[in-house]
CSV table of C-alpha atoms and ligand atoms in Angstrom, one decimal:
chain,number,residue,atom,x,y,z
A,1,UNK,CA,-2.5,-21.9,51.2
A,2,UNK,CA,-0.2,-18.9,51.2
A,3,UNK,CA,-1.7,-15.4,51.0
A,4,UNK,CA,1.2,-14.3,48.8
A,5,UNK,CA,-0.8,-14.8,45.6
A,6,UNK,CA,0.2,-12.5,42.7
A,7,UNK,CA,-3.4,-11.3,41.9
A,8,UNK,CA,-5.1,-8.5,43.8
A,9,UNK,CA,-8.3,-10.5,43.7
A,10,UNK,CA,-6.7,-13.6,45.3
A,11,UNK,CA,-8.3,-13.0,48.8
A,12,UNK,CA,-11.2,-15.5,48.4
A,13,UNK,CA,-9.1,-18.1,46.6
A,14,UNK,CA,-7.3,-21.0,48.2
A,15,UNK,CA,-5.5,-22.1,45.1
A,16,UNK,CA,-3.4,-20.2,42.6
A,17,UNK,CA,-4.2,-20.2,38.9
A,18,UNK,CA,-2.9,-23.2,37.1
A,19,UNK,CA,-0.2,-22.7,34.5
A,20,UNK,CA,-2.8,-23.7,31.9
A,21,UNK,CA,-5.3,-21.1,33.1
A,22,UNK,CA,-2.7,-18.4,33.1
A,23,UNK,CA,-1.8,-19.0,29.5
A,24,UNK,CA,-5.4,-19.5,28.4
A,25,UNK,CA,-6.9,-16.6,30.3
A,26,UNK,CA,-4.5,-13.8,29.5
A,27,UNK,CA,-5.2,-11.2,26.8
A,28,UNK,CA,-1.9,-9.5,27.3
A,29,UNK,CA,-0.2,-10.0,24.0
A,30,UNK,CA,-2.9,-8.0,22.2
A,31,UNK,CA,-3.8,-5.8,25.1
A,32,UNK,CA,-0.3,-4.4,25.4
A,33,UNK,CA,-1.3,-2.0,22.6
A,34,UNK,CA,-3.7,-0.4,25.1
A,35,UNK,CA,-1.2,0.0,27.9
A,36,UNK,CA,-0.5,3.7,27.2
A,37,UNK,CA,-4.2,4.4,26.9
A,38,UNK,CA,-4.6,2.8,30.3
A,39,UNK,CA,-2.0,5.1,31.6
A,40,UNK,CA,-4.0,8.1,30.1
A,41,UNK,CA,-7.2,6.8,31.6
A,42,UNK,CA,-5.6,6.4,35.0
A,43,UNK,CA,-4.1,9.9,34.9
A,44,UNK,CA,-7.6,11.3,34.3
A,45,UNK,CA,-9.1,9.0,37.0
A,46,UNK,CA,-6.6,10.1,39.7
A,47,UNK,CA,-7.0,13.8,38.9
A,48,UNK,CA,-10.8,13.3,39.2
A,49,UNK,CA,-10.3,11.5,42.5
A,50,UNK,CA,-8.2,14.5,43.7
A,51,UNK,CA,-10.8,17.0,42.6
A,52,UNK,CA,-13.6,15.3,44.6
A,53,UNK,CA,-11.3,14.8,47.7
A,54,UNK,CA,-10.8,11.0,47.4
A,55,UNK,CA,-7.1,11.6,47.0
A,56,UNK,CA,-4.9,14.2,48.7
A,57,UNK,CA,-3.0,16.6,46.4
A,58,UNK,CA,0.3,15.1,47.5
A,59,UNK,CA,-1.0,11.6,46.9
A,60,UNK,CA,-2.1,12.6,43.4
A,61,UNK,CA,1.3,14.2,42.7
A,62,UNK,CA,3.1,11.0,43.7
A,63,UNK,CA,0.8,8.8,41.6
A,64,UNK,CA,0.9,11.2,38.6
A,65,UNK,CA,4.8,11.2,38.8
A,66,UNK,CA,4.9,7.5,39.0
A,67,UNK,CA,2.5,7.1,36.0
A,68,UNK,CA,4.8,9.4,33.9
A,69,UNK,CA,7.8,7.3,34.9
A,70,UNK,CA,6.1,4.1,33.9
A,71,UNK,CA,5.1,5.6,30.5
A,72,UNK,CA,8.8,6.6,30.0
A,73,UNK,CA,10.1,3.2,31.0
A,74,UNK,CA,7.5,1.5,28.8
A,75,UNK,CA,8.5,3.6,25.8
A,76,UNK,CA,12.2,2.8,26.5
A,77,UNK,CA,11.4,-0.9,26.5
A,78,UNK,CA,12.3,-1.3,30.2
A,79,UNK,CA,9.0,-2.8,31.3
A,80,UNK,CA,7.9,-6.4,30.6
A,81,UNK,CA,4.3,-7.0,31.5
A,82,UNK,CA,3.7,-10.2,33.4
A,83,UNK,CA,1.3,-12.7,32.1
A,84,UNK,CA,0.6,-14.0,35.7
A,85,UNK,CA,-1.0,-10.6,36.4
A,86,UNK,CA,-3.6,-11.4,33.8
A,87,UNK,CA,-4.1,-8.0,32.1
A,88,UNK,CA,-2.6,-4.5,31.6
A,89,UNK,CA,-4.7,-3.1,34.4
A,90,UNK,CA,-3.2,-5.3,37.1
A,91,UNK,CA,0.2,-4.9,35.7
A,92,UNK,CA,-0.2,-1.2,35.8
A,93,UNK,CA,-1.4,-1.3,39.4
A,94,UNK,CA,1.6,-3.6,40.4
A,95,UNK,CA,4.0,-1.2,38.8
A,96,UNK,CA,2.5,1.7,40.7
A,97,UNK,CA,2.7,-0.2,43.9
A,98,UNK,CA,6.3,-1.0,43.3
A,99,UNK,CA,7.0,2.7,42.8
A,100,UNK,CA,4.8,4.4,45.5
A,101,UNK,CA,3.9,1.5,47.8
A,102,UNK,CA,0.4,1.1,49.3
A,103,UNK,CA,-0.7,4.4,47.7
A,104,UNK,CA,-0.7,2.7,44.4
A,105,UNK,CA,-3.7,0.6,45.5
A,106,UNK,CA,-5.8,3.8,45.8
A,107,UNK,CA,-6.0,4.2,42.0
A,108,UNK,CA,-8.6,1.5,42.0
A,109,UNK,CA,-11.0,3.6,44.1
A,110,UNK,CA,-14.3,3.9,42.3
A,111,UNK,CA,-13.0,2.0,39.4
A,112,UNK,CA,-13.3,-1.6,38.1
A,113,UNK,CA,-11.2,-3.3,35.4
A,114,UNK,CA,-14.5,-3.4,33.4
A,115,UNK,CA,-14.8,0.4,33.0
A,116,UNK,CA,-11.0,0.7,33.0
A,117,UNK,CA,-10.8,-1.7,30.0
A,118,UNK,CA,-13.7,0.0,28.3
A,119,UNK,CA,-12.0,3.4,28.8
A,120,UNK,CA,-8.6,2.3,27.5
A,121,UNK,CA,-10.3,0.8,24.5
A,122,UNK,CA,-12.3,4.0,23.7
A,123,UNK,CA,-9.2,6.1,24.1
A,124,UNK,CA,-7.3,3.9,21.7
A,125,UNK,CA,-10.3,3.6,19.4
A,126,UNK,CA,-10.5,7.4,19.0
A,127,UNK,CA,-6.8,7.7,18.3
A,128,UNK,CA,-6.4,4.8,15.9
A,129,UNK,CA,-9.6,5.5,14.0
A,130,UNK,CA,-8.5,9.1,13.5
A,131,UNK,CA,-5.2,7.8,12.1
A,132,UNK,CA,-7.2,5.5,9.8
A,133,UNK,CA,-9.3,8.4,8.6
A,134,UNK,CA,-6.1,10.3,7.9
A,135,UNK,CA,-4.6,7.3,6.0
A,136,UNK,CA,-7.8,7.2,3.8
A,137,UNK,CA,-7.3,10.9,3.2
A,138,UNK,CA,-3.7,10.4,2.2
A,139,UNK,CA,-4.6,7.7,-0.2
A,140,UNK,CA,-7.4,9.8,-1.7
A,141,UNK,CA,-4.9,12.6,-2.1
A,142,UNK,CA,-2.5,10.4,-4.0
A,143,UNK,CA,-5.3,9.2,-6.3
A,144,UNK,CA,-6.4,12.7,-6.9
A,145,UNK,CA,-2.9,13.9,-7.8
A,146,UNK,CA,-2.6,10.9,-10.2
A,147,UNK,CA,-5.9,11.8,-11.8
A,148,UNK,CA,-4.7,15.4,-12.3
A,149,UNK,CA,-1.5,14.2,-13.9
A,150,UNK,CA,-3.5,12.4,-16.6
A,151,UNK,CA,-6.5,14.6,-17.5
A,152,UNK,CA,-6.8,13.8,-21.2
A,153,UNK,CA,-6.3,10.1,-21.4
A,154,UNK,CA,-9.2,8.2,-22.9
A,155,UNK,CA,-10.0,4.6,-22.0
A,156,UNK,CA,-12.9,2.1,-22.3
A,157,UNK,CA,-15.3,1.9,-19.5
A,158,UNK,CA,-16.8,-1.5,-18.9
A,159,UNK,CA,-20.1,-3.0,-17.9
A,160,UNK,CA,-20.3,-6.8,-17.5
A,161,UNK,CA,-16.5,-6.5,-18.2
A,162,UNK,CA,-17.4,-5.9,-21.9
A,163,UNK,CA,-16.3,-2.6,-23.5
A,164,UNK,CA,-19.3,-0.3,-22.9
A,165,UNK,CA,-18.4,3.4,-23.4
A,166,UNK,CA,-15.4,5.6,-23.5
A,167,UNK,CA,-14.3,7.6,-20.5
A,168,UNK,CA,-11.3,9.4,-19.2
A,169,UNK,CA,-8.7,7.4,-17.2
A,170,UNK,CA,-8.9,10.1,-14.5
A,171,UNK,CA,-12.7,9.7,-14.4
A,172,UNK,CA,-12.3,5.9,-13.9
A,173,UNK,CA,-9.8,6.4,-11.1
A,174,UNK,CA,-11.7,9.2,-9.4
A,175,UNK,CA,-14.5,6.7,-8.8
A,176,UNK,CA,-12.4,5.3,-6.0
A,177,UNK,CA,-11.8,8.7,-4.5
A,178,UNK,CA,-15.6,9.1,-4.2
A,179,UNK,CA,-16.0,5.6,-2.8
A,180,UNK,CA,-13.3,6.3,-0.2
A,181,UNK,CA,-15.0,9.6,0.7
A,182,UNK,CA,-18.0,7.5,1.8
A,183,UNK,CA,-15.6,5.3,3.9
A,184,UNK,CA,-14.0,8.3,5.5
A,185,UNK,CA,-17.4,9.8,6.4
A,186,UNK,CA,-18.6,6.4,7.8
A,187,UNK,CA,-15.6,6.3,10.2
A,188,UNK,CA,-16.1,9.9,11.1
A,189,UNK,CA,-19.7,9.1,11.9
A,190,UNK,CA,-18.6,6.1,14.1
A,191,UNK,CA,-16.1,8.4,15.9
A,192,UNK,CA,-18.8,10.9,16.7
A,193,UNK,CA,-21.0,8.2,18.3
A,194,UNK,CA,-18.1,6.6,20.2
A,195,UNK,CA,-17.0,9.9,21.6
A,196,UNK,CA,-18.1,9.2,25.2
A,197,UNK,CA,-16.2,8.2,28.3
A,198,UNK,CA,-17.2,4.9,30.1
A,199,UNK,CA,-14.8,5.8,33.0
A,200,UNK,CA,-16.7,5.7,36.4
A,201,UNK,CA,-19.2,3.1,35.4
A,202,UNK,CA,-17.2,0.8,37.7
A,203,UNK,CA,-18.1,-2.9,37.6
A,204,UNK,CA,-21.5,-2.1,36.1
A,205,UNK,CA,-23.9,-0.2,38.3
A,206,UNK,CA,-21.7,2.8,39.2
A,207,UNK,CA,-20.5,3.7,42.6
A,208,UNK,CA,-21.7,5.2,45.9
A,209,UNK,CA,-18.4,7.3,46.1
A,210,UNK,CA,-18.8,10.9,45.0
A,211,UNK,CA,-17.0,10.8,41.6
A,212,UNK,CA,-17.3,13.3,38.8
A,213,UNK,CA,-17.6,11.5,35.5
A,214,UNK,CA,-18.0,14.7,33.5
A,215,UNK,CA,-14.7,16.0,34.7
A,216,UNK,CA,-12.8,12.7,33.9
A,217,UNK,CA,-14.5,12.6,30.5
A,218,UNK,CA,-13.4,16.1,29.7
A,219,UNK,CA,-9.8,15.5,30.9
A,220,UNK,CA,-9.7,12.6,28.3
A,221,UNK,CA,-11.0,14.9,25.5
A,222,UNK,CA,-14.3,13.0,25.3
A,223,UNK,CA,-17.4,14.9,24.4
A,224,UNK,CA,-19.3,13.5,27.5
A,225,UNK,CA,-19.6,10.5,29.7
A,226,UNK,CA,-21.6,7.4,28.5
A,227,UNK,CA,-25.2,7.6,29.6
A,228,UNK,CA,-25.7,4.3,31.4
A,229,UNK,CA,-23.3,2.4,33.6
A,230,UNK,CA,-24.3,-1.2,32.6
A,231,UNK,CA,-24.2,-0.2,29.0
A,232,UNK,CA,-20.8,1.4,29.5
A,233,UNK,CA,-19.1,-1.9,30.3
A,234,UNK,CA,-21.2,-4.1,28.0
A,235,UNK,CA,-21.1,-2.0,24.8
A,236,UNK,CA,-18.9,-2.8,21.9
A,237,UNK,CA,-21.2,-1.5,19.2
A,238,UNK,CA,-18.5,1.0,18.2
A,239,UNK,CA,-16.3,-2.0,17.3
A,240,UNK,CA,-19.1,-3.6,15.3
A,241,UNK,CA,-19.5,-0.3,13.4
A,242,UNK,CA,-15.7,-0.2,13.0
A,243,UNK,CA,-15.7,-3.8,11.6
A,244,UNK,CA,-18.4,-3.1,9.1
A,245,UNK,CA,-16.8,0.1,7.9
A,246,UNK,CA,-13.4,-1.6,7.7
A,247,UNK,CA,-15.0,-4.4,5.7
A,248,UNK,CA,-16.5,-1.8,3.4
A,249,UNK,CA,-13.2,0.0,3.0
A,250,UNK,CA,-11.4,-3.2,2.2
A,251,UNK,CA,-14.0,-4.2,-0.3
A,252,UNK,CA,-13.4,-0.9,-2.0
A,253,UNK,CA,-9.6,-1.4,-1.9
A,254,UNK,CA,-10.1,-5.0,-3.2
A,255,UNK,CA,-12.2,-3.8,-6.1
A,256,UNK,CA,-9.5,-1.3,-7.0
A,257,UNK,CA,-6.9,-4.0,-6.6
A,258,UNK,CA,-8.8,-6.3,-8.9
A,259,UNK,CA,-9.0,-3.6,-11.6
A,260,UNK,CA,-5.3,-2.9,-11.2
A,261,UNK,CA,-4.4,-6.6,-11.5
A,262,UNK,CA,-6.6,-6.9,-14.6
A,263,UNK,CA,-5.3,-3.6,-16.2
A,264,UNK,CA,-1.6,-4.6,-15.7
A,265,UNK,CA,-2.2,-8.0,-17.3
A,266,UNK,CA,-1.0,-8.5,-20.9
A,267,UNK,CA,-4.6,-8.9,-21.9
A,268,UNK,CA,-5.4,-5.3,-21.0
A,269,UNK,CA,-2.0,-3.7,-20.8
A,270,UNK,CA,-3.4,-0.4,-19.6
A,271,UNK,CA,-1.2,0.1,-16.6
A,272,UNK,CA,2.4,-0.6,-15.5
A,273,UNK,CA,3.4,-0.8,-11.8
A,274,UNK,CA,6.8,0.3,-10.4
A,275,UNK,CA,9.3,-2.6,-10.3
A,276,UNK,CA,9.8,-1.8,-6.6
A,277,UNK,CA,6.2,-2.9,-5.9
A,278,UNK,CA,6.2,-6.1,-7.9
A,279,UNK,CA,7.8,-9.5,-7.5
A,280,UNK,CA,9.2,-12.1,-9.9
A,281,UNK,CA,8.9,-15.8,-10.4
A,282,UNK,CA,11.4,-18.4,-9.3
A,283,UNK,CA,11.0,-20.3,-12.6
A,284,UNK,CA,9.5,-18.0,-15.2
A,285,UNK,CA,12.1,-15.3,-16.0
A,286,UNK,CA,9.6,-13.0,-17.7
A,287,UNK,CA,7.2,-12.7,-14.8
A,288,UNK,CA,6.4,-9.4,-13.0
A,289,UNK,CA,3.6,-10.1,-10.5
A,290,UNK,CA,1.3,-7.5,-8.9
A,291,UNK,CA,1.6,-9.0,-5.4
A,292,UNK,CA,0.5,-5.8,-3.6
A,293,UNK,CA,-3.0,-5.6,-5.1
A,294,UNK,CA,-3.3,-9.3,-4.8
A,295,UNK,CA,-2.5,-9.2,-1.1
A,296,UNK,CA,-4.9,-6.3,-0.5
A,297,UNK,CA,-7.6,-8.4,-2.3
A,298,UNK,CA,-6.7,-11.3,-0.1
A,299,UNK,CA,-6.6,-9.3,3.1
A,300,UNK,CA,-10.1,-8.0,2.4
A,301,UNK,CA,-11.3,-11.6,3.1
A,302,UNK,CA,-9.8,-11.5,6.7
A,303,UNK,CA,-11.4,-8.1,7.4
A,304,UNK,CA,-14.8,-9.2,6.2
A,305,UNK,CA,-14.3,-12.2,8.6
A,306,UNK,CA,-13.3,-9.8,11.4
A,307,UNK,CA,-16.6,-7.9,11.0
A,308,UNK,CA,-18.5,-11.1,11.3
A,309,UNK,CA,-16.4,-12.1,14.4
A,310,UNK,CA,-17.3,-8.9,16.2
A,311,UNK,CA,-21.0,-9.3,15.5
A,312,UNK,CA,-21.1,-12.9,16.5
A,313,UNK,CA,-19.2,-12.1,19.7
A,314,UNK,CA,-21.9,-9.9,20.9
A,315,UNK,CA,-25.1,-11.4,19.6
A,316,UNK,CA,-26.0,-13.6,22.6
A,317,UNK,CA,-23.9,-11.9,25.3
A,318,UNK,CA,-25.8,-11.0,28.5
A,319,UNK,CA,-25.3,-7.5,29.9
A,320,UNK,CA,-22.4,-6.5,32.1
A,321,UNK,CA,-18.8,-7.4,31.4
A,322,UNK,CA,-18.2,-11.0,30.2
A,323,UNK,CA,-14.7,-12.4,29.5
A,324,UNK,CA,-15.8,-13.1,25.9
A,325,UNK,CA,-15.2,-9.4,25.3
A,326,UNK,CA,-11.4,-10.0,25.6
A,327,UNK,CA,-11.7,-11.5,22.1
A,328,UNK,CA,-12.9,-8.2,20.6
A,329,UNK,CA,-9.3,-7.1,20.3
A,330,UNK,CA,-8.3,-10.0,18.1
A,331,UNK,CA,-10.8,-9.0,15.4
A,332,UNK,CA,-10.6,-5.2,15.9
A,333,UNK,CA,-6.8,-5.0,15.8
A,334,UNK,CA,-6.5,-7.4,12.9
A,335,UNK,CA,-9.0,-5.3,10.9
A,336,UNK,CA,-7.3,-2.1,11.9
A,337,UNK,CA,-3.8,-3.3,10.9
A,338,UNK,CA,-4.9,-4.8,7.6
A,339,UNK,CA,-6.7,-1.5,6.7
A,340,UNK,CA,-3.7,0.6,7.7
A,341,UNK,CA,-1.1,-1.5,5.9
A,342,UNK,CA,-3.2,-1.8,2.8
A,343,UNK,CA,-3.8,1.9,2.6
A,344,UNK,CA,-0.1,2.7,3.2
A,345,UNK,CA,1.2,0.4,0.5
A,346,UNK,CA,-1.5,1.3,-2.1
A,347,UNK,CA,-0.7,5.0,-1.5
A,348,UNK,CA,2.9,4.3,-2.5
A,349,UNK,CA,1.9,2.0,-5.4
A,350,UNK,CA,-0.3,4.6,-7.0
A,351,UNK,CA,2.5,7.1,-7.0
A,352,UNK,CA,4.6,4.7,-9.2
A,353,UNK,CA,1.7,3.5,-11.4
A,354,UNK,CA,1.9,4.5,-15.1
A,355,UNK,CA,-1.0,4.4,-17.5
A,356,UNK,CA,-0.1,3.1,-21.0
A,357,UNK,CA,-2.0,5.4,-23.5
A,358,UNK,CA,-1.3,3.4,-26.6
A,359,UNK,CA,-3.0,0.2,-25.4
A,360,UNK,CA,-6.0,2.2,-24.1
A,361,UNK,CA,-6.3,3.9,-27.5
A,362,UNK,CA,-6.2,0.5,-29.3
A,363,UNK,CA,-8.9,-0.8,-27.0
A,364,UNK,CA,-11.1,2.1,-28.0
A,365,UNK,CA,-10.9,1.0,-31.7
A,366,UNK,CA,-12.8,-2.2,-31.3
A,367,UNK,CA,-15.9,-3.4,-29.6
A,368,UNK,CA,-18.2,-0.9,-31.3
A,369,UNK,CA,-17.6,1.4,-28.4
A,370,UNK,CA,-19.0,4.4,-30.3
A,371,UNK,CA,-22.4,2.8,-30.8
A,372,UNK,CA,-24.3,4.7,-28.1
A,373,UNK,CA,-23.1,7.9,-29.6
A,374,UNK,CA,-24.4,6.9,-33.0
A,375,UNK,CA,-27.8,6.3,-31.4
A,376,UNK,CA,-27.6,9.7,-29.7
A,377,UNK,CA,-26.9,11.2,-33.1
A,378,UNK,CA,-30.2,9.9,-34.3
A,379,UNK,CA,-31.9,11.1,-31.1
A,380,UNK,CA,-30.6,14.6,-31.9
A,381,UNK,CA,-32.2,14.3,-35.3
A,382,UNK,CA,-35.6,13.5,-33.7
A,383,UNK,CA,-35.7,9.7,-33.7
A,384,UNK,CA,-37.0,8.1,-30.4
A,385,UNK,CA,-34.1,6.5,-28.6
A,386,UNK,CA,-35.5,2.9,-28.6
A,387,UNK,CA,-35.8,3.1,-32.3
A,388,UNK,CA,-32.3,4.6,-32.6
A,389,UNK,CA,-31.0,1.7,-30.4
A,390,UNK,CA,-32.5,-0.8,-32.8
A,391,UNK,CA,-31.1,0.9,-36.0
A,392,UNK,CA,-27.6,1.0,-34.5
A,393,UNK,CA,-27.9,-2.5,-33.2
A,394,UNK,CA,-28.5,-3.7,-36.7
A,395,UNK,CA,-25.4,-1.9,-37.9
A,396,UNK,CA,-23.5,-3.6,-35.1
A,397,UNK,CA,-24.8,-6.9,-36.4
A,398,UNK,CA,-23.7,-6.0,-39.9
A,399,UNK,CA,-20.3,-5.0,-38.8
A,400,UNK,CA,-19.9,-8.2,-36.8
A,401,UNK,CA,-20.7,-10.3,-39.8
A,402,UNK,CA,-17.8,-8.5,-41.6
A,403,UNK,CA,-15.6,-8.7,-38.5
A,404,UNK,CA,-15.3,-5.0,-38.6
A,405,UNK,CA,-15.9,-2.2,-36.1
A,406,UNK,CA,-19.1,-0.2,-36.6
A,407,UNK,CA,-17.1,3.0,-37.2
A,408,UNK,CA,-15.4,1.5,-40.3
A,409,UNK,CA,-18.7,0.7,-42.1
A,410,UNK,CA,-19.1,2.6,-45.4
A,411,UNK,CA,-21.6,5.4,-45.5
A,412,UNK,CA,-23.9,3.4,-47.8
A,413,UNK,CA,-24.7,1.1,-44.9
A,414,UNK,CA,-25.5,4.0,-42.6
A,415,UNK,CA,-27.7,5.6,-45.2
A,416,UNK,CA,-29.5,2.3,-45.8
A,417,UNK,CA,-30.1,1.9,-42.1
A,418,UNK,CA,-31.7,5.3,-41.6
A,419,UNK,CA,-32.3,8.4,-43.8
A,420,UNK,CA,-31.4,10.5,-40.8
A,421,UNK,CA,-27.7,9.5,-41.1
A,422,UNK,CA,-25.7,12.2,-43.1
A,423,UNK,CA,-22.0,12.3,-43.9
A,424,UNK,CA,-21.3,14.0,-40.7
A,425,UNK,CA,-21.9,10.8,-38.8
A,426,UNK,CA,-18.3,9.8,-39.7
A,427,UNK,CA,-16.9,12.9,-38.0
A,428,UNK,CA,-18.1,11.6,-34.6
A,429,UNK,CA,-15.1,10.5,-32.6
A,430,UNK,CA,-14.6,9.1,-29.1
A,431,UNK,CA,-12.6,12.2,-28.1
A,432,UNK,CA,-15.3,14.6,-29.2
A,433,UNK,CA,-18.1,12.8,-27.5
A,434,UNK,CA,-16.1,12.3,-24.3
A,435,UNK,CA,-15.4,16.0,-24.0
A,436,UNK,CA,-19.1,16.7,-24.5
A,437,UNK,CA,-20.3,14.5,-21.6
A,438,UNK,CA,-20.6,17.3,-19.2
A,439,UNK,CA,-23.7,16.7,-17.3
A,440,UNK,CA,-23.1,16.7,-13.5
A,441,UNK,CA,-20.8,13.8,-12.5
A,442,UNK,CA,-20.1,12.7,-16.1
A,443,UNK,CA,-16.6,12.1,-17.6
A,444,UNK,CA,-16.4,15.2,-19.9
A,445,UNK,CA,-13.4,17.5,-19.4
A,446,UNK,CA,-15.5,20.2,-17.7
A,447,UNK,CA,-17.5,18.0,-15.5
A,448,UNK,CA,-14.4,16.0,-14.6
A,449,UNK,CA,-12.5,19.1,-13.7
A,450,UNK,CA,-15.3,20.2,-11.4
A,451,UNK,CA,-15.5,16.8,-9.8
A,452,UNK,CA,-11.7,16.7,-9.1
A,453,UNK,CA,-11.9,20.3,-7.7
A,454,UNK,CA,-14.9,19.3,-5.5
A,455,UNK,CA,-13.1,16.2,-4.2
A,456,UNK,CA,-10.0,18.3,-3.4
A,457,UNK,CA,-12.0,20.8,-1.5
A,458,UNK,CA,-13.5,18.0,0.6
A,459,UNK,CA,-10.0,16.8,1.4
A,460,UNK,CA,-8.8,20.3,2.2
A,461,UNK,CA,-11.8,21.0,4.5
A,462,UNK,CA,-11.0,17.9,6.4
A,463,UNK,CA,-7.4,18.8,6.6
A,464,UNK,CA,-8.3,22.3,7.9
A,465,UNK,CA,-10.7,21.2,10.6
A,466,UNK,CA,-8.7,18.1,11.5
A,467,UNK,CA,-9.7,16.9,14.9
A,468,UNK,CA,-10.3,20.5,16.0
A,469,UNK,CA,-12.9,19.1,18.4
A,470,UNK,CA,-10.5,16.5,19.8
A,471,UNK,CA,-7.0,17.3,20.8
B,1,LIG,N1,-8.3,-8.6,29.4
B,1,LIG,C1,-9.6,-8.1,29.7
B,1,LIG,C2,-10.3,-7.7,28.4
B,1,LIG,O1,-9.7,-7.6,27.4
B,1,LIG,C3,-9.5,-6.9,30.6
B,1,LIG,C4,-10.8,-6.7,31.4
B,1,LIG,C5,-10.8,-7.5,32.5
B,1,LIG,N2,-11.9,-7.4,33.3
B,1,LIG,C6,-12.3,-8.4,34.1
B,1,LIG,N3,-13.3,-8.3,34.9
B,1,LIG,N4,-11.6,-9.6,34.1
B,1,LIG,O2,-11.5,-7.6,28.3
């Protein structure tokens, strides 16, 4: 058997990998996204090797120069990674050897592909998750601006999808800004925990060579090295957290999408989407379909599945590196890409979305939506709320029997229901009552103004401190 096997690990083998194994074994198509992160990790590693005397300065300079060239060629599309070399790490080593000869093989001093992969993943994780946090922030900003453009628009608020109370359109939409704020903080929290460098853990129990893990961690902008070498190569908890937070984010986007789909239907007619974000039907000339929110709702299913995949991948895995871990990228990247594309298109969609005030106003006329305020009226006059609820409930029943809204009943019916009703009951309007709902977090103009300002300052604070810790 020839010794000219492609793989650096081929020494103890007497047969080459079969074509079937090469194809089945490689993670390259997905791993290519980590190639530049692997270059970054290798840069830090060789600088650390130089600092502890495991590389001469001249050797370091030659390797660093070669790494920069490889990055440049990669970006220009001049490098095609080879599937026979299994992964990005052995491709990178082969490229280095081609540029600087035997010296290229020194980069694997005090390093294994296990910590190398873990490091490239963490570097990519920190970058891509920060981009995701920024994308959430951009979407929140677009939603907030939309809220501020429509401060006075009343609409029904629903429970059980039945008209319940009146609120402001901006108050309804701002709910999502608040939900997204929780998503953003969950990802920030995951980032803070993941901010550790696995580099130097080697295969799993560390190395007897005199490396400096704190130095390589700091070169890569990590807060500190990971605590334990076996854990460093086995741990993918941060991806489980990512998957769960991504699922939560997509659930939120899906709930918004569902409401947009409903509100743009003829049945509600509260919203119109820009034509550039809708599609038509091949047979029904009148159709304008909300494909964007429908797709977001659909993609949330995949992301929920991705979270499950990541958890299942780890649940019975023994410690140390296991090849199963190659599959982490399938679920992780799919979740990341679906979150990013959904946030991007929804940000554009919201900028073209138009509320239709007339239909909202009409919806406020029916469904006895003022009923709770009539009960509150009686409460203000001293009646216990439970009793007020019953009195108004009976008026609702009466109105229903006449197929009328409670607000159109004549005063005689009110007076018969309770002596506490005076003529001024008929001056109570949705607009009036909505403006008065000013307890903290409510929909009233003042409370809503404060909420929108508070949300804006949260976004501004993030913008100002943006990744000040991590370059
Ligand atoms: N493609 C591998 C992965 O994604 C790279 C790490 C390889 N390590 C190893 N010992 N084979 O996990």
